[in-house]
């Protein structure tokens, strides 16, 4: 074997140092060790020893990879608009700009400019949410799971919470309603059956130990067939008759009627408040289209209890989230959500427009020698929103010339930027429902590069 032809770690570092004068010694040392270990493995397998310049180039590449951020932008060609694994809702230009401006310097995050004294970070979002939802007050924490937990621990610790058996579910990521209730110190009281629960079932189990009634919206699952659950107004009537609050966990949450896009009806936050719900929790980074946040709206006294709870400080959001969420809410306030918020831009795109874009991409690919074809797709909103509902879409399908679809999909993910696509019937399919028009040229180039 030719291990003796390999330089020492120090000799390799000296060779690289000229091109990396500012690199910390520890990073260079670690990169050199990795490259030399790879060289020994290759030599043991029968390869000739690499030259010193080749080793130096490999160290430079390893060094660059070691300091590159692991969180990277990519093209979502899955067709799932709110893709949990791909960062959920893309932010609007206004939200990104607001976060950059506020994050670049100091701000009046907790400072009253009129009085010249300490203020509250809650004022920047509360009135916007009150105007948009019809609630009396609002509070924002770092995600919807935190919102539910804070509400339960502040209002129901040591007492009972009534939940339909059909709603004692796992929401996602192992987040189970019974577990959350136990962790908050509350006791779960299940009523009804998995498929059918009535308002009278809730009324029958109310005692002096009951703290509240919890409704969990089926944002990531559906029960169909022989099913029944009471309307929110019925639950509100039961709760208020017994002096109890009704907590409605909407999960994804929306301020816009989804039926106008050919989707099933998703209950709006405004409708929940109008039905008499006392507290509503929902996400900021799903159908709302903003940064990650958990939003609580409802009665002023109940929101006040949550705000005063010690846990609220641990769950509060930072200035960047407040700025981005405020800009997102302003889009709704101006009636510009469909034009400005990316989630709604993608959802509201007509299928005819997607078809035209698919034709243009496919034509370029065919001209480059790739066997591309246009394919009709069904796209999901995703992200715990509108379970089972799909929209017609259009995409581009590629059948690999060599290897298989899994290999081609992996090459797409290895590109710069990475492209995440679907595999359907041994074809790689790029569904344009979740691809922005400005990304079409980049997607086309990525497909050509990966195919070759």
Coordinates of C-alpha atoms in Angstrom, one line a residue:
X1 CA 0.0 0.0 0.0
X2 CA 1.1 3.6 -0.6
X3 CA 0.1 5.2 2.7
X4 CA 3.7 6.5 3.1
X5 CA 3.1 8.8 0.1
X6 CA 0.4 10.7 2.1
X7 CA 1.5 13.9 3.8
X8 CA 1.2 14.4 7.5
X9 CA -1.7 16.5 8.9
X10 CA 0.7 19.4 9.6
X11 CA 2.2 19.3 6.1
X12 CA -1.3 19.3 4.5
X13 CA -2.4 22.2 6.7
X14 CA 0.7 24.2 5.5
X15 CA -0.2 23.5 1.9
X16 CA -3.8 24.7 2.5
X17 CA -2.9 27.7 4.7
X18 CA -1.9 30.0 1.8
X19 CA -5.4 29.9 0.4
X20 CA -7.1 29.9 3.9
X21 CA -5.1 32.5 5.8
X22 CA -7.9 33.3 8.3
X23 CA -9.2 29.8 8.9
X24 CA -9.0 28.6 12.5
X25 CA -6.3 26.0 13.0
X26 CA -8.8 23.6 14.6
X27 CA -11.1 23.7 11.5
X28 CA -8.2 23.1 9.2
X29 CA -6.9 20.3 11.3
X30 CA -10.2 18.5 11.4
X31 CA -10.7 18.9 7.6
X32 CA -7.3 17.6 6.9
X33 CA -7.9 14.6 9.1
X34 CA -11.1 13.8 7.3
X35 CA -9.5 14.1 3.9
X36 CA -6.5 11.9 4.9
X37 CA -8.8 9.3 6.3
X38 CA -10.8 9.2 3.1
X39 CA -7.5 8.9 1.1
X40 CA -6.4 5.9 3.2
X41 CA -9.7 4.2 2.6
X42 CA -9.4 4.8 -1.2
X43 CA -5.8 3.5 -1.2
X44 CA -6.8 0.4 0.7
X45 CA -9.4 -0.2 -2.0
X46 CA -6.7 -0.1 -4.7
X47 CA -6.7 3.6 -5.8
X48 CA -3.4 5.4 -6.3
X49 CA -2.4 8.0 -3.7
X50 CA -3.8 11.5 -4.5
X51 CA -1.4 14.3 -5.2
X52 CA -0.7 17.1 -2.7
X53 CA -2.7 19.7 -4.7
X54 CA -5.6 17.2 -5.0
X55 CA -5.6 16.7 -1.2
X56 CA -5.4 20.4 -0.6
X57 CA -8.4 21.0 -2.9
X58 CA -10.3 18.3 -1.0
X59 CA -9.5 20.0 2.3
X60 CA -10.8 23.3 1.0
X61 CA -14.0 21.6 0.0
X62 CA -14.3 19.9 3.3
X63 CA -13.7 23.1 5.1
X64 CA -16.3 24.9 3.1
X65 CA -18.8 22.2 3.8
X66 CA -18.1 22.2 7.5
X67 CA -18.9 25.9 7.9
X68 CA -21.8 26.0 5.5
X69 CA -25.2 26.4 7.2
X70 CA -27.3 23.2 7.4
X71 CA -30.6 25.1 7.0
X72 CA -30.9 25.9 3.3
X73 CA -33.5 27.3 0.9
X74 CA -35.0 24.8 -1.5
X75 CA -37.7 24.4 -4.2
X76 CA -40.8 22.6 -2.9
X77 CA -42.1 20.6 -5.9
X78 CA -44.2 18.2 -3.8
X79 CA -47.4 20.1 -4.5
X80 CA -48.0 20.3 -0.7
X81 CA -48.4 24.1 0.0
X82 CA -47.9 24.0 3.8
X83 CA -45.2 21.4 4.0
X84 CA -44.3 20.9 7.7
X85 CA -40.9 19.4 6.9
X86 CA -40.0 22.1 4.5
X87 CA -40.7 25.1 6.8
X88 CA -44.4 25.5 6.5
X89 CA -45.6 28.9 5.2
X90 CA -43.2 30.9 3.1
X91 CA -43.2 34.5 4.3
X92 CA -44.5 37.5 2.4
X93 CA -42.2 40.2 1.1
X94 CA -43.7 42.6 3.6
X95 CA -43.1 40.1 6.5
X96 CA -39.5 39.5 5.5
X97 CA -38.8 43.2 5.1
X98 CA -40.4 44.0 8.5
X99 CA -38.3 41.3 10.2
X100 CA -35.1 42.6 8.6
X101 CA -35.8 46.2 9.5
X102 CA -36.6 45.4 13.2
X103 CA -33.8 42.9 13.5
X104 CA -31.2 45.2 12.2
X105 CA -31.2 47.6 15.1
X106 CA -33.1 48.7 18.2
X107 CA -36.8 49.0 18.4
X108 CA -39.7 49.9 20.7
X109 CA -40.3 46.3 21.5
X110 CA -41.1 47.0 25.2
X111 CA -40.9 50.8 25.3
X112 CA -43.7 53.3 25.2
X113 CA -42.5 56.1 23.0
X114 CA -45.3 58.5 24.2
X115 CA -44.8 58.0 27.9
X116 CA -41.0 57.4 27.7
X117 CA -41.2 54.4 29.9
X118 CA -41.4 50.6 29.8
X119 CA -44.2 49.2 27.6
X120 CA -45.5 45.8 26.6
X121 CA -44.6 43.7 23.6
X122 CA -48.2 42.5 23.4
X123 CA -49.5 45.8 22.1
X124 CA -47.9 45.4 18.7
X125 CA -50.2 42.5 17.8
X126 CA -53.2 42.5 20.0
X127 CA -55.3 45.2 18.4
X128 CA -54.6 43.8 14.9
X129 CA -55.9 40.4 16.0
X130 CA -58.9 41.9 17.8
X131 CA -59.9 43.9 14.7
X132 CA -59.5 40.8 12.4
X133 CA -61.2 38.2 14.6
X134 CA -63.8 40.1 16.6
X135 CA -62.3 38.9 19.9
X136 CA -61.9 41.1 23.0
X137 CA -58.2 40.4 23.5
X138 CA -55.3 38.4 22.1
X139 CA -52.0 36.9 23.1
X140 CA -49.2 35.4 20.9
X141 CA -46.8 32.7 22.0
X142 CA -44.2 30.6 20.1
X143 CA -46.5 28.0 18.6
X144 CA -50.0 26.5 18.8
X145 CA -48.9 23.6 21.0
X146 CA -47.7 26.2 23.5
X147 CA -50.9 28.2 23.2
X148 CA -53.0 25.1 24.1
X149 CA -50.7 24.1 27.0
X150 CA -50.7 27.7 28.4
X151 CA -54.5 27.8 28.3
X152 CA -54.8 24.5 30.0
X153 CA -52.2 25.1 32.7
X154 CA -53.5 28.6 33.5
X155 CA -57.2 27.7 33.5
X156 CA -57.6 24.0 34.3
X157 CA -54.6 22.8 36.5
X158 CA -56.0 20.5 39.2
X159 CA -59.4 20.4 37.6
X160 CA -61.3 18.6 34.8
X161 CA -61.5 19.3 31.1
X162 CA -64.2 17.8 29.0
X163 CA -63.2 16.5 25.5
X164 CA -65.1 14.3 23.0
X165 CA -63.6 10.9 22.5
X166 CA -63.3 11.6 18.8
X167 CA -61.1 14.6 19.6
X168 CA -58.6 13.0 22.1
X169 CA -56.2 12.7 19.2
X170 CA -52.5 13.0 18.3
X171 CA -52.1 16.2 16.5
X172 CA -48.6 15.6 15.2
X173 CA -45.0 14.9 16.3
X174 CA -46.3 12.9 19.2
X175 CA -48.3 15.8 20.5
X176 CA -51.3 14.0 22.1
X177 CA -54.2 15.8 23.7
X178 CA -54.4 13.4 26.7
X179 CA -50.7 13.8 27.3
X180 CA -50.9 17.6 27.1
X181 CA -53.8 17.6 29.6
X182 CA -51.9 15.4 32.0
X183 CA -48.8 17.6 31.7
X184 CA -50.8 20.7 32.5
X185 CA -52.2 19.2 35.7
X186 CA -55.7 18.9 34.3
X187 CA -57.8 15.7 34.2
X188 CA -59.3 14.5 31.0
X189 CA -62.9 13.6 31.0
X190 CA -63.9 11.9 27.7
X191 CA -67.5 12.0 26.5
X192 CA -69.5 10.5 23.7
X193 CA -68.0 7.9 21.3
X194 CA -65.3 8.1 18.7
X195 CA -67.8 8.9 15.9
X196 CA -70.8 10.5 17.6
X197 CA -70.9 13.0 20.5
X198 CA -73.8 15.3 21.4
X199 CA -74.1 18.5 23.5
X200 CA -76.0 16.5 26.1
X201 CA -72.9 14.3 26.6
X202 CA -70.9 17.3 27.8
X203 CA -73.7 18.6 30.0
X204 CA -74.1 15.2 31.7
X205 CA -70.5 15.1 33.1
X206 CA -70.2 18.7 34.4
X207 CA -69.4 18.9 38.1
X208 CA -67.9 21.4 40.5
X209 CA -64.4 20.2 39.4
X210 CA -65.0 21.0 35.7
X211 CA -62.7 23.8 34.5
X212 CA -63.7 24.1 30.8
X213 CA -64.9 22.4 27.7
X214 CA -62.3 21.8 25.0
X215 CA -63.1 21.4 21.3
X216 CA -60.3 20.1 19.1
X217 CA -60.8 20.8 15.4
X218 CA -60.0 17.9 13.1
X219 CA -57.3 19.8 11.3
X220 CA -55.2 16.8 10.3
X221 CA -57.8 14.0 10.2
X222 CA -61.4 13.4 9.2
X223 CA -64.2 11.1 10.4
X224 CA -66.7 10.3 7.7
X225 CA -69.9 8.3 7.6
X226 CA -72.0 7.8 10.7
X227 CA -70.7 10.7 12.6
X228 CA -72.0 13.6 14.7
X229 CA -70.5 16.4 16.7
X230 CA -72.3 19.4 18.2
X231 CA -72.0 22.8 16.6
X232 CA -69.8 25.3 18.4
X233 CA -72.8 27.4 19.3
X234 CA -74.4 24.4 21.1
X235 CA -71.2 23.8 23.0
X236 CA -71.0 27.4 23.9
X237 CA -74.5 27.3 25.2
X238 CA -73.8 24.3 27.4
X239 CA -70.5 25.8 28.7
X240 CA -72.1 29.2 29.5
X241 CA -75.1 27.7 31.1
X242 CA -72.8 26.2 33.7
X243 CA -70.5 29.2 34.0
X244 CA -67.6 27.5 32.1
X245 CA -65.4 28.7 29.3
X246 CA -65.2 27.0 25.9
X247 CA -61.7 26.6 24.4
X248 CA -61.6 25.9 20.7
X249 CA -58.3 24.6 19.3
X250 CA -58.5 25.3 15.6
X251 CA -55.0 24.1 14.8
X252 CA -54.2 25.5 11.5
X253 CA -56.6 28.4 11.7
X254 CA -57.8 30.6 8.8
X255 CA -59.2 34.1 8.4
X256 CA -60.3 33.3 4.8
X257 CA -63.1 31.2 3.5
X258 CA -61.4 28.2 1.8
X259 CA -64.5 27.3 -0.2
X260 CA -63.8 29.9 -2.8
X261 CA -60.9 27.8 -4.0
X262 CA -62.9 24.7 -4.5
X263 CA -61.8 23.3 -1.1
X264 CA -63.9 22.1 1.8
X265 CA -64.9 24.6 4.4
X266 CA -62.3 25.2 7.1
X267 CA -63.8 26.9 10.1
X268 CA -62.6 30.5 10.4
X269 CA -61.4 32.1 13.6
X270 CA -64.0 34.8 13.2
X271 CA -66.8 32.2 13.0
X272 CA -65.5 30.5 16.2
X273 CA -65.6 33.8 18.1
X274 CA -69.0 34.7 16.7
X275 CA -70.4 31.3 17.8
X276 CA -69.6 32.2 21.4
X277 CA -66.2 30.5 21.9
X278 CA -64.4 32.1 24.9
X279 CA -60.8 31.3 23.7
X280 CA -59.5 30.2 20.3
X281 CA -56.0 29.0 19.6
X282 CA -54.4 28.6 16.2
X283 CA -51.1 28.7 14.3
X284 CA -49.5 31.7 12.8
X285 CA -47.4 29.7 10.3
X286 CA -50.0 27.6 8.5
X287 CA -53.1 29.0 6.8
X288 CA -52.5 32.4 8.3
X289 CA -49.2 32.5 6.3
X290 CA -46.9 34.1 8.8
X291 CA -43.9 33.2 11.0
X292 CA -44.2 30.4 13.5
X293 CA -46.5 31.4 16.4
X294 CA -49.3 30.3 18.5
X295 CA -52.2 32.8 18.6
X296 CA -54.8 33.0 21.4
X297 CA -57.9 35.2 21.0
X298 CA -61.0 35.6 23.1
X299 CA -62.4 37.0 26.3
X300 CA -60.4 39.8 27.8
X301 CA -60.4 38.3 31.4
X302 CA -59.3 34.9 30.2
X303 CA -56.5 36.2 28.0
X304 CA -55.4 38.3 30.9
X305 CA -55.2 35.2 33.1
X306 CA -53.0 33.6 30.5
X307 CA -50.8 36.7 30.1
X308 CA -50.2 36.9 33.8
X309 CA -49.2 33.2 34.2
X310 CA -45.5 32.7 34.8
X311 CA -45.3 30.3 31.8
X312 CA -46.3 33.1 29.4
X313 CA -42.9 34.7 29.7
X314 CA -41.2 31.4 28.8
X315 CA -43.4 31.1 25.7
X316 CA -43.3 34.7 24.4
X317 CA -42.2 35.5 20.9
X318 CA -39.3 37.8 19.9
X319 CA -39.2 41.1 18.0
X320 CA -38.6 39.4 14.6
X321 CA -41.7 37.2 15.0
X322 CA -43.8 40.1 16.1
X323 CA -42.6 42.2 13.2
X324 CA -43.3 39.5 10.6
X325 CA -46.6 38.5 12.1
X326 CA -47.8 42.1 12.3
X327 CA -46.9 42.7 8.6
X328 CA -48.8 39.5 7.7
X329 CA -51.9 40.7 9.7
X330 CA -51.7 44.1 8.0
X331 CA -52.1 42.3 4.6
X332 CA -55.4 40.8 5.9
X333 CA -56.5 44.2 7.3
X334 CA -55.9 45.8 3.9
X335 CA -57.8 43.0 2.1
X336 CA -54.6 42.1 0.3
X337 CA -53.9 38.6 1.7
X338 CA -54.6 36.8 -1.6
X339 CA -52.1 39.0 -3.4
X340 CA -49.4 39.3 -0.8
X341 CA -49.3 36.2 1.3
X342 CA -47.5 33.3 -0.5
X343 CA -49.7 30.5 1.0
X344 CA -52.8 32.1 -0.5
X345 CA -51.0 33.0 -3.8
X346 CA -50.2 29.3 -4.3
X347 CA -53.6 28.0 -3.2
X348 CA -55.5 30.5 -5.3
X349 CA -53.5 30.0 -8.5
X350 CA -55.9 28.7 -11.3
X351 CA -55.0 25.2 -12.6
X352 CA -54.9 26.7 -16.2
X353 CA -52.0 28.9 -15.2
X354 CA -50.2 25.9 -13.7
X355 CA -50.8 24.0 -16.9
X356 CA -49.3 26.8 -19.0
X357 CA -46.2 26.9 -16.8
X358 CA -45.8 23.1 -17.0
X359 CA -46.0 23.2 -20.8
X360 CA -43.3 25.8 -20.9
X361 CA -41.0 23.8 -18.6
X362 CA -41.7 20.5 -20.4
X363 CA -40.9 22.2 -23.8
X364 CA -37.5 23.4 -22.5
X365 CA -36.7 20.0 -21.1
X366 CA -37.7 18.2 -24.3
X367 CA -35.5 20.6 -26.3
X368 CA -32.6 19.7 -24.0
X369 CA -33.2 16.0 -24.8
X370 CA -35.1 15.0 -21.7
X371 CA -38.2 12.8 -21.9
X372 CA -40.5 15.2 -20.0
X373 CA -44.2 15.2 -20.1
X374 CA -47.0 17.2 -18.5
X375 CA -49.0 15.4 -15.9
X376 CA -52.3 16.2 -14.1
X377 CA -51.8 16.2 -10.3
X378 CA -53.9 16.5 -7.1
X379 CA -52.3 18.8 -4.6
X380 CA -52.9 18.9 -0.8
X381 CA -52.8 22.1 1.3
X382 CA -51.0 20.1 4.0
X383 CA -49.6 21.2 7.3
X384 CA -52.5 20.0 9.4
X385 CA -55.0 21.9 7.2
X386 CA -58.0 20.6 5.3
X387 CA -57.5 16.9 5.8
X388 CA -58.3 14.8 2.7
X389 CA -58.9 17.9 0.6
X390 CA -57.0 18.3 -2.7
X391 CA -56.8 20.8 -5.5
X392 CA -56.3 20.0 -9.2
X393 CA -52.8 20.9 -10.3
X394 CA -50.3 20.4 -13.1
X395 CA -46.7 19.2 -13.0
X396 CA -43.8 17.8 -15.1
X397 CA -42.9 14.1 -15.0
X398 CA -39.6 12.6 -15.8
X399 CA -38.8 8.9 -16.3
X400 CA -35.1 8.3 -15.6
X401 CA -33.0 7.1 -18.5
X402 CA -30.8 5.0 -16.2
X403 CA -31.3 4.0 -12.6
X404 CA -34.6 4.6 -11.0
X405 CA -36.8 7.4 -9.8
X406 CA -35.4 7.2 -6.3
X407 CA -31.9 7.9 -7.7
X408 CA -33.1 10.8 -9.8
X409 CA -35.0 12.3 -6.9
X410 CA -31.9 12.0 -4.7
X411 CA -29.8 13.9 -7.4
X412 CA -32.4 16.6 -7.3
X413 CA -32.1 16.9 -3.6
X414 CA -28.3 17.1 -3.9
X415 CA -28.4 20.1 -6.2
X416 CA -28.0 23.8 -5.4
X417 CA -30.7 24.7 -4.6
X418 CA -32.1 21.3 -3.6
X419 CA -35.4 20.3 -5.3
X420 CA -37.8 18.1 -3.4
X421 CA -40.2 16.3 -5.7
X422 CA -42.7 13.4 -5.6
X423 CA -42.2 9.9 -7.0
X424 CA -45.3 8.5 -8.8
X425 CA -45.3 5.3 -10.8
X426 CA -41.5 5.3 -11.1
X427 CA -41.5 8.9 -12.3
X428 CA -40.2 12.0 -10.7
X429 CA -43.0 14.5 -10.6
X430 CA -42.6 18.2 -9.9
X431 CA -46.0 19.5 -9.0
X432 CA -46.2 23.3 -9.7
X433 CA -48.9 24.0 -7.1
X434 CA -46.1 24.6 -4.5
X435 CA -43.6 26.1 -6.9
X436 CA -43.4 29.9 -7.3
X437 CA -43.4 31.2 -10.9
X438 CA -40.0 32.9 -10.2
X439 CA -38.6 29.5 -9.5
X440 CA -39.5 27.9 -12.9
X441 CA -36.2 28.6 -14.6
X442 CA -34.2 27.4 -11.6
X443 CA -36.3 24.2 -11.4
X444 CA -35.8 23.6 -15.2
X445 CA -32.1 23.9 -14.9
X446 CA -32.0 21.7 -11.8
X447 CA -33.9 19.0 -13.7
X448 CA -31.6 19.1 -16.6
X449 CA -28.5 18.9 -14.4
X450 CA -29.9 16.0 -12.3
X451 CA -31.0 14.0 -15.4
X452 CA -27.6 14.2 -17.0

